[in-house]
């Protein structure tokens, strides 16, 4: 019996060189993870397992400083405490600072990598946020998701992820969006769409309400028993009984957040994009 041998697929030209270059790029990195959140620690551990050199103290060899994401509190101080200026004095001047919302005066002369401006990171983080938001609502509901009419205010990253997840669970999902284009797309995708001005008239039938809009958008009272969860950075729900839930990924899924931080940085390190 004649058996045809499997075809050998040639490697693309330069594939070997690209891999060797990636290894060389990783060897140039020395990471000092200063962040104190569980997500930041998990991200540093991911990178260490992937072969990135990490240190637990300031040293002349450090090339990258990893802060929490976001990195600063409302008072401008590091989220984990400490004086950023004094820490920077102990590190080389040719340093890349990694974190989130890095518009701090002490970082004026440094190269920065702001993960909260990275579209890939933001999209993945939105999916994690949506997953955590469902987990938050589950114990509060006295019915199944399949039996829960849901309303989402906003059609940004988190709104899109929430709508998809709720629909997959069998919920009847309505999304309020300002843009006529977005509302048309929502209808085409099988959701109910509404203008923001129509929202008060919809509340009597809604049992789960999520807000993702970072501005005041609703002050009307929902129906009794409706679970209201505000995910926005600035509260948009001004009614009673609201659960304000910022920063869900770091609270409820720090290991997944750490993997996201680690994976994002590993790819950038390997490609020499930091």
GROMACS .gro file of C-alpha atoms in nm:
model
  274
    1UNK     CA    1   0.000   0.000   0.000
    2UNK     CA    2   0.136   0.344  -0.099
    3UNK     CA    3   0.123   0.613   0.167
    4UNK     CA    4   0.175   0.972   0.071
    5UNK     CA    5   0.421   1.152   0.293
    6UNK     CA    6   0.302   1.464   0.465
    7UNK     CA    7   0.402   1.778   0.286
    8UNK     CA    8   0.673   1.981   0.452
    9UNK     CA    9   0.563   2.340   0.491
   10UNK     CA   10   0.863   2.570   0.451
   11UNK     CA   11   0.922   2.828   0.719
   12UNK     CA   12   0.873   3.186   0.608
   13UNK     CA   13   1.194   3.367   0.514
   14UNK     CA   14   1.351   3.526   0.820
   15UNK     CA   15   1.138   3.329   1.070
   16UNK     CA   16   1.444   3.201   1.252
   17UNK     CA   17   1.602   3.545   1.262
   18UNK     CA   18   1.281   3.694   1.401
   19UNK     CA   19   1.270   3.439   1.681
   20UNK     CA   20   1.635   3.495   1.769
   21UNK     CA   21   1.578   3.870   1.769
   22UNK     CA   22   1.286   3.824   2.007
   23UNK     CA   23   1.504   3.624   2.247
   24UNK     CA   24   1.774   3.892   2.233
   25UNK     CA   25   1.517   4.162   2.306
   26UNK     CA   26   1.394   3.975   2.614
   27UNK     CA   27   1.750   3.942   2.745
   28UNK     CA   28   1.782   4.320   2.742
   29UNK     CA   29   1.496   4.360   2.990
   30UNK     CA   30   1.534   4.392   3.366
   31UNK     CA   31   1.199   4.459   3.531
   32UNK     CA   32   1.143   4.610   3.874
   33UNK     CA   33   0.775   4.549   3.971
   34UNK     CA   34   0.692   4.819   4.223
   35UNK     CA   35   0.313   4.780   4.206
   36UNK     CA   36   0.143   4.633   4.511
   37UNK     CA   37  -0.190   4.509   4.374
   38UNK     CA   38  -0.252   4.139   4.326
   39UNK     CA   39  -0.288   4.195   3.951
   40UNK     CA   40   0.049   4.367   3.924
   41UNK     CA   41   0.219   4.093   4.126
   42UNK     CA   42   0.057   3.827   3.908
   43UNK     CA   43   0.173   4.011   3.596
   44UNK     CA   44   0.532   4.021   3.722
   45UNK     CA   45   0.516   3.650   3.808
   46UNK     CA   46   0.388   3.573   3.456
   47UNK     CA   47   0.682   3.760   3.304
   48UNK     CA   48   0.934   3.589   3.532
   49UNK     CA   49   0.800   3.247   3.427
   50UNK     CA   50   0.830   3.358   3.065
   51UNK     CA   51   1.202   3.428   3.111
   52UNK     CA   52   1.203   3.803   3.178
   53UNK     CA   53   1.457   3.904   3.441
   54UNK     CA   54   1.289   4.063   3.743
   55UNK     CA   55   1.437   4.216   4.058
   56UNK     CA   56   1.275   4.307   4.389
   57UNK     CA   57   1.475   4.624   4.459
   58UNK     CA   58   1.609   4.927   4.273
   59UNK     CA   59   1.936   4.859   4.093
   60UNK     CA   60   2.147   5.005   3.807
   61UNK     CA   61   2.045   4.711   3.584
   62UNK     CA   62   1.673   4.798   3.587
   63UNK     CA   63   1.539   4.894   3.244
   64UNK     CA   64   1.164   4.892   3.317
   65UNK     CA   65   0.963   4.995   3.623
   66UNK     CA   66   0.619   4.835   3.658
   67UNK     CA   67   0.357   5.030   3.855
   68UNK     CA   68  -0.002   4.939   3.934
   69UNK     CA   69  -0.267   4.994   3.665
   70UNK     CA   70  -0.396   5.262   3.721
   71UNK     CA   71  -0.082   5.386   3.895
   72UNK     CA   72  -0.195   5.683   4.108
   73UNK     CA   73  -0.473   5.769   4.348
   74UNK     CA   74  -0.685   6.083   4.340
   75UNK     CA   75  -0.420   6.256   4.555
   76UNK     CA   76  -0.149   6.193   4.295
   77UNK     CA   77   0.034   5.944   4.515
   78UNK     CA   78   0.129   5.592   4.414
   79UNK     CA   79  -0.159   5.354   4.482
   80UNK     CA   80   0.066   5.136   4.696
   81UNK     CA   81   0.221   5.429   4.879
   82UNK     CA   82   0.575   5.559   4.859
   83UNK     CA   83   0.743   5.861   4.705
   84UNK     CA   84   0.779   5.812   4.330
   85UNK     CA   85   1.042   6.086   4.302
   86UNK     CA   86   1.270   5.920   4.556
   87UNK     CA   87   1.225   5.581   4.392
   88UNK     CA   88   1.317   5.724   4.051
   89UNK     CA   89   1.633   5.876   4.200
   90UNK     CA   90   1.753   5.522   4.278
   91UNK     CA   91   1.698   5.400   3.923
   92UNK     CA   92   1.878   5.466   3.591
   93UNK     CA   93   1.776   5.771   3.390
   94UNK     CA   94   1.721   5.559   3.077
   95UNK     CA   95   1.416   5.392   3.226
   96UNK     CA   96   1.076   5.297   3.086
   97UNK     CA   97   0.790   5.336   3.335
   98UNK     CA   98   0.491   5.106   3.281
   99UNK     CA   99   0.149   5.160   3.437
  100UNK     CA  100  -0.180   5.335   3.376
  101UNK     CA  101  -0.268   5.707   3.358
  102UNK     CA  102   0.095   5.813   3.374
  103UNK     CA  103   0.039   6.190   3.350
  104UNK     CA  104   0.242   6.254   3.666
  105UNK     CA  105   0.486   6.548   3.682
  106UNK     CA  106   0.765   6.326   3.816
  107UNK     CA  107   0.756   6.125   3.491
  108UNK     CA  108   0.811   6.423   3.262
  109UNK     CA  109   1.159   6.315   3.152
  110UNK     CA  110   1.097   5.942   3.130
  111UNK     CA  111   0.978   5.712   2.857
  112UNK     CA  112   0.641   5.566   2.955
  113UNK     CA  113   0.417   5.281   2.847
  114UNK     CA  114   0.057   5.350   2.947
  115UNK     CA  115  -0.145   5.029   2.931
  116UNK     CA  116  -0.467   5.227   2.958
  117UNK     CA  117  -0.390   5.375   2.615
  118UNK     CA  118  -0.325   5.035   2.456
  119UNK     CA  119  -0.628   4.929   2.250
  120UNK     CA  120  -0.558   4.556   2.281
  121UNK     CA  121  -0.524   4.580   2.659
  122UNK     CA  122  -0.839   4.791   2.691
  123UNK     CA  123  -1.046   4.547   2.485
  124UNK     CA  124  -0.935   4.245   2.692
  125UNK     CA  125  -0.988   4.438   3.015
  126UNK     CA  126  -1.342   4.528   2.905
  127UNK     CA  127  -1.423   4.160   2.861
  128UNK     CA  128  -1.286   4.084   3.209
  129UNK     CA  129  -1.491   4.371   3.353
  130UNK     CA  130  -1.808   4.241   3.188
  131UNK     CA  131  -1.747   3.891   3.323
  132UNK     CA  132  -1.695   4.029   3.674
  133UNK     CA  133  -2.008   4.243   3.641
  134UNK     CA  134  -2.216   3.933   3.569
  135UNK     CA  135  -2.063   3.754   3.866
  136UNK     CA  136  -2.150   4.055   4.082
  137UNK     CA  137  -2.513   4.055   3.968
  138UNK     CA  138  -2.572   3.679   3.995
  139UNK     CA  139  -2.607   3.652   4.376
  140UNK     CA  140  -2.827   3.965   4.385
  141UNK     CA  141  -3.082   3.840   4.133
  142UNK     CA  142  -3.380   3.635   4.247
  143UNK     CA  143  -3.427   3.490   3.901
  144UNK     CA  144  -3.212   3.336   3.630
  145UNK     CA  145  -3.037   3.547   3.369
  146UNK     CA  146  -3.258   3.380   3.110
  147UNK     CA  147  -3.562   3.522   3.289
  148UNK     CA  148  -3.407   3.867   3.341
  149UNK     CA  149  -3.480   4.161   3.108
  150UNK     CA  150  -3.158   4.364   3.108
  151UNK     CA  151  -3.077   4.721   3.008
  152UNK     CA  152  -2.727   4.847   2.932
  153UNK     CA  153  -2.655   5.218   2.913
  154UNK     CA  154  -2.372   5.279   2.667
  155UNK     CA  155  -2.229   5.091   2.371
  156UNK     CA  156  -1.857   5.121   2.433
  157UNK     CA  157  -1.612   4.837   2.496
  158UNK     CA  158  -1.771   4.719   2.820
  159UNK     CA  159  -2.126   4.766   2.690
  160UNK     CA  160  -2.051   4.550   2.386
  161UNK     CA  161  -1.898   4.272   2.597
  162UNK     CA  162  -2.184   4.282   2.849
  163UNK     CA  163  -2.449   4.267   2.579
  164UNK     CA  164  -2.287   3.965   2.416
  165UNK     CA  165  -2.248   3.777   2.745
  166UNK     CA  166  -2.602   3.850   2.862
  167UNK     CA  167  -2.746   3.746   2.527
  168UNK     CA  168  -2.549   3.421   2.546
  169UNK     CA  169  -2.713   3.356   2.887
  170UNK     CA  170  -3.058   3.404   2.734
  171UNK     CA  171  -3.137   3.749   2.869
  172UNK     CA  172  -3.357   3.986   2.673
  173UNK     CA  173  -3.108   4.270   2.624
  174UNK     CA  174  -3.183   4.634   2.549
  175UNK     CA  175  -2.898   4.879   2.491
  176UNK     CA  176  -2.932   5.258   2.508
  177UNK     CA  177  -2.698   5.434   2.266
  178UNK     CA  178  -2.680   5.797   2.151
  179UNK     CA  179  -2.575   5.727   1.793
  180UNK     CA  180  -2.835   5.630   1.535
  181UNK     CA  181  -2.563   5.428   1.365
  182UNK     CA  182  -2.502   5.229   1.683
  183UNK     CA  183  -2.873   5.171   1.735
  184UNK     CA  184  -2.903   5.040   1.381
  185UNK     CA  185  -2.616   4.800   1.439
  186UNK     CA  186  -2.770   4.685   1.766
  187UNK     CA  187  -3.095   4.599   1.595
  188UNK     CA  188  -2.906   4.414   1.322
  189UNK     CA  189  -2.723   4.210   1.587
  190UNK     CA  190  -3.048   4.105   1.752
  191UNK     CA  191  -3.059   4.343   2.047
  192UNK     CA  192  -3.327   4.593   2.134
  193UNK     CA  193  -3.203   4.948   2.090
  194UNK     CA  194  -3.318   5.268   2.257
  195UNK     CA  195  -3.232   5.635   2.265
  196UNK     CA  196  -3.117   5.765   2.607
  197UNK     CA  197  -3.432   5.980   2.627
  198UNK     CA  198  -3.645   5.664   2.607
  199UNK     CA  199  -3.480   5.495   2.906
  200UNK     CA  200  -3.716   5.623   3.182
  201UNK     CA  201  -4.012   5.471   2.997
  202UNK     CA  202  -3.840   5.133   2.980
  203UNK     CA  203  -3.754   5.096   3.348
  204UNK     CA  204  -4.081   4.937   3.460
  205UNK     CA  205  -3.992   4.614   3.277
  206UNK     CA  206  -3.618   4.602   3.354
  207UNK     CA  207  -3.477   4.377   3.626
  208UNK     CA  208  -3.104   4.428   3.567
  209UNK     CA  209  -2.956   4.767   3.479
  210UNK     CA  210  -2.590   4.834   3.397
  211UNK     CA  211  -2.441   5.177   3.334
  212UNK     CA  212  -2.115   5.220   3.146
  213UNK     CA  213  -2.148   5.593   3.064
  214UNK     CA  214  -1.910   5.815   3.269
  215UNK     CA  215  -2.158   6.102   3.307
  216UNK     CA  216  -2.495   6.157   3.471
  217UNK     CA  217  -2.741   5.976   3.249
  218UNK     CA  218  -3.030   5.862   3.468
  219UNK     CA  219  -3.198   5.986   3.784
  220UNK     CA  220  -3.536   5.814   3.740
  221UNK     CA  221  -3.617   5.534   3.983
  222UNK     CA  222  -3.611   5.177   3.847
  223UNK     CA  223  -3.879   4.918   3.917
  224UNK     CA  224  -3.880   4.759   4.265
  225UNK     CA  225  -3.634   4.469   4.277
  226UNK     CA  226  -3.428   4.592   3.982
  227UNK     CA  227  -3.054   4.543   4.033
  228UNK     CA  228  -2.864   4.858   3.934
  229UNK     CA  229  -2.488   4.838   3.882
  230UNK     CA  230  -2.277   5.137   3.778
  231UNK     CA  231  -1.947   5.041   3.614
  232UNK     CA  232  -1.845   5.387   3.493
  233UNK     CA  233  -1.539   5.577   3.615
  234UNK     CA  234  -1.772   5.869   3.696
  235UNK     CA  235  -2.116   5.769   3.831
  236UNK     CA  236  -2.398   5.794   3.579
  237UNK     CA  237  -2.685   5.648   3.785
  238UNK     CA  238  -2.838   5.892   4.031
  239UNK     CA  239  -3.112   5.674   4.173
  240UNK     CA  240  -3.151   5.472   4.492
  241UNK     CA  241  -2.998   5.130   4.559
  242UNK     CA  242  -2.714   5.157   4.306
  243UNK     CA  243  -2.411   4.930   4.340
  244UNK     CA  244  -2.110   5.137   4.235
  245UNK     CA  245  -1.854   4.893   4.103
  246UNK     CA  246  -1.533   5.047   3.972
  247UNK     CA  247  -1.217   4.841   3.935
  248UNK     CA  248  -1.389   4.502   3.926
  249UNK     CA  249  -1.112   4.312   3.742
  250UNK     CA  250  -0.850   4.383   4.007
  251UNK     CA  251  -1.091   4.293   4.287
  252UNK     CA  252  -1.252   3.981   4.145
  253UNK     CA  253  -1.008   3.847   3.885
  254UNK     CA  254  -0.654   3.956   3.979
  255UNK     CA  255  -0.497   3.641   3.833
  256UNK     CA  256  -0.664   3.704   3.496
  257UNK     CA  257  -0.561   4.071   3.508
  258UNK     CA  258  -0.206   3.965   3.585
  259UNK     CA  259  -0.206   3.732   3.287
  260UNK     CA  260  -0.329   4.018   3.067
  261UNK     CA  261  -0.058   4.254   3.194
  262UNK     CA  262   0.208   3.987   3.156
  263UNK     CA  263   0.099   3.878   2.809
  264UNK     CA  264   0.073   4.237   2.682
  265UNK     CA  265   0.418   4.331   2.811
  266UNK     CA  266   0.582   4.006   2.701
  267UNK     CA  267   0.472   4.065   2.342
  268UNK     CA  268   0.597   4.423   2.350
  269UNK     CA  269   0.928   4.321   2.508
  270UNK     CA  270   0.984   4.044   2.255
  271UNK     CA  271   0.911   4.274   1.963
  272UNK     CA  272   1.127   4.552   2.105
  273UNK     CA  273   0.835   4.796   2.127
  274UNK     CA  274   0.920   4.947   2.469
   0.00000   0.00000   0.00000
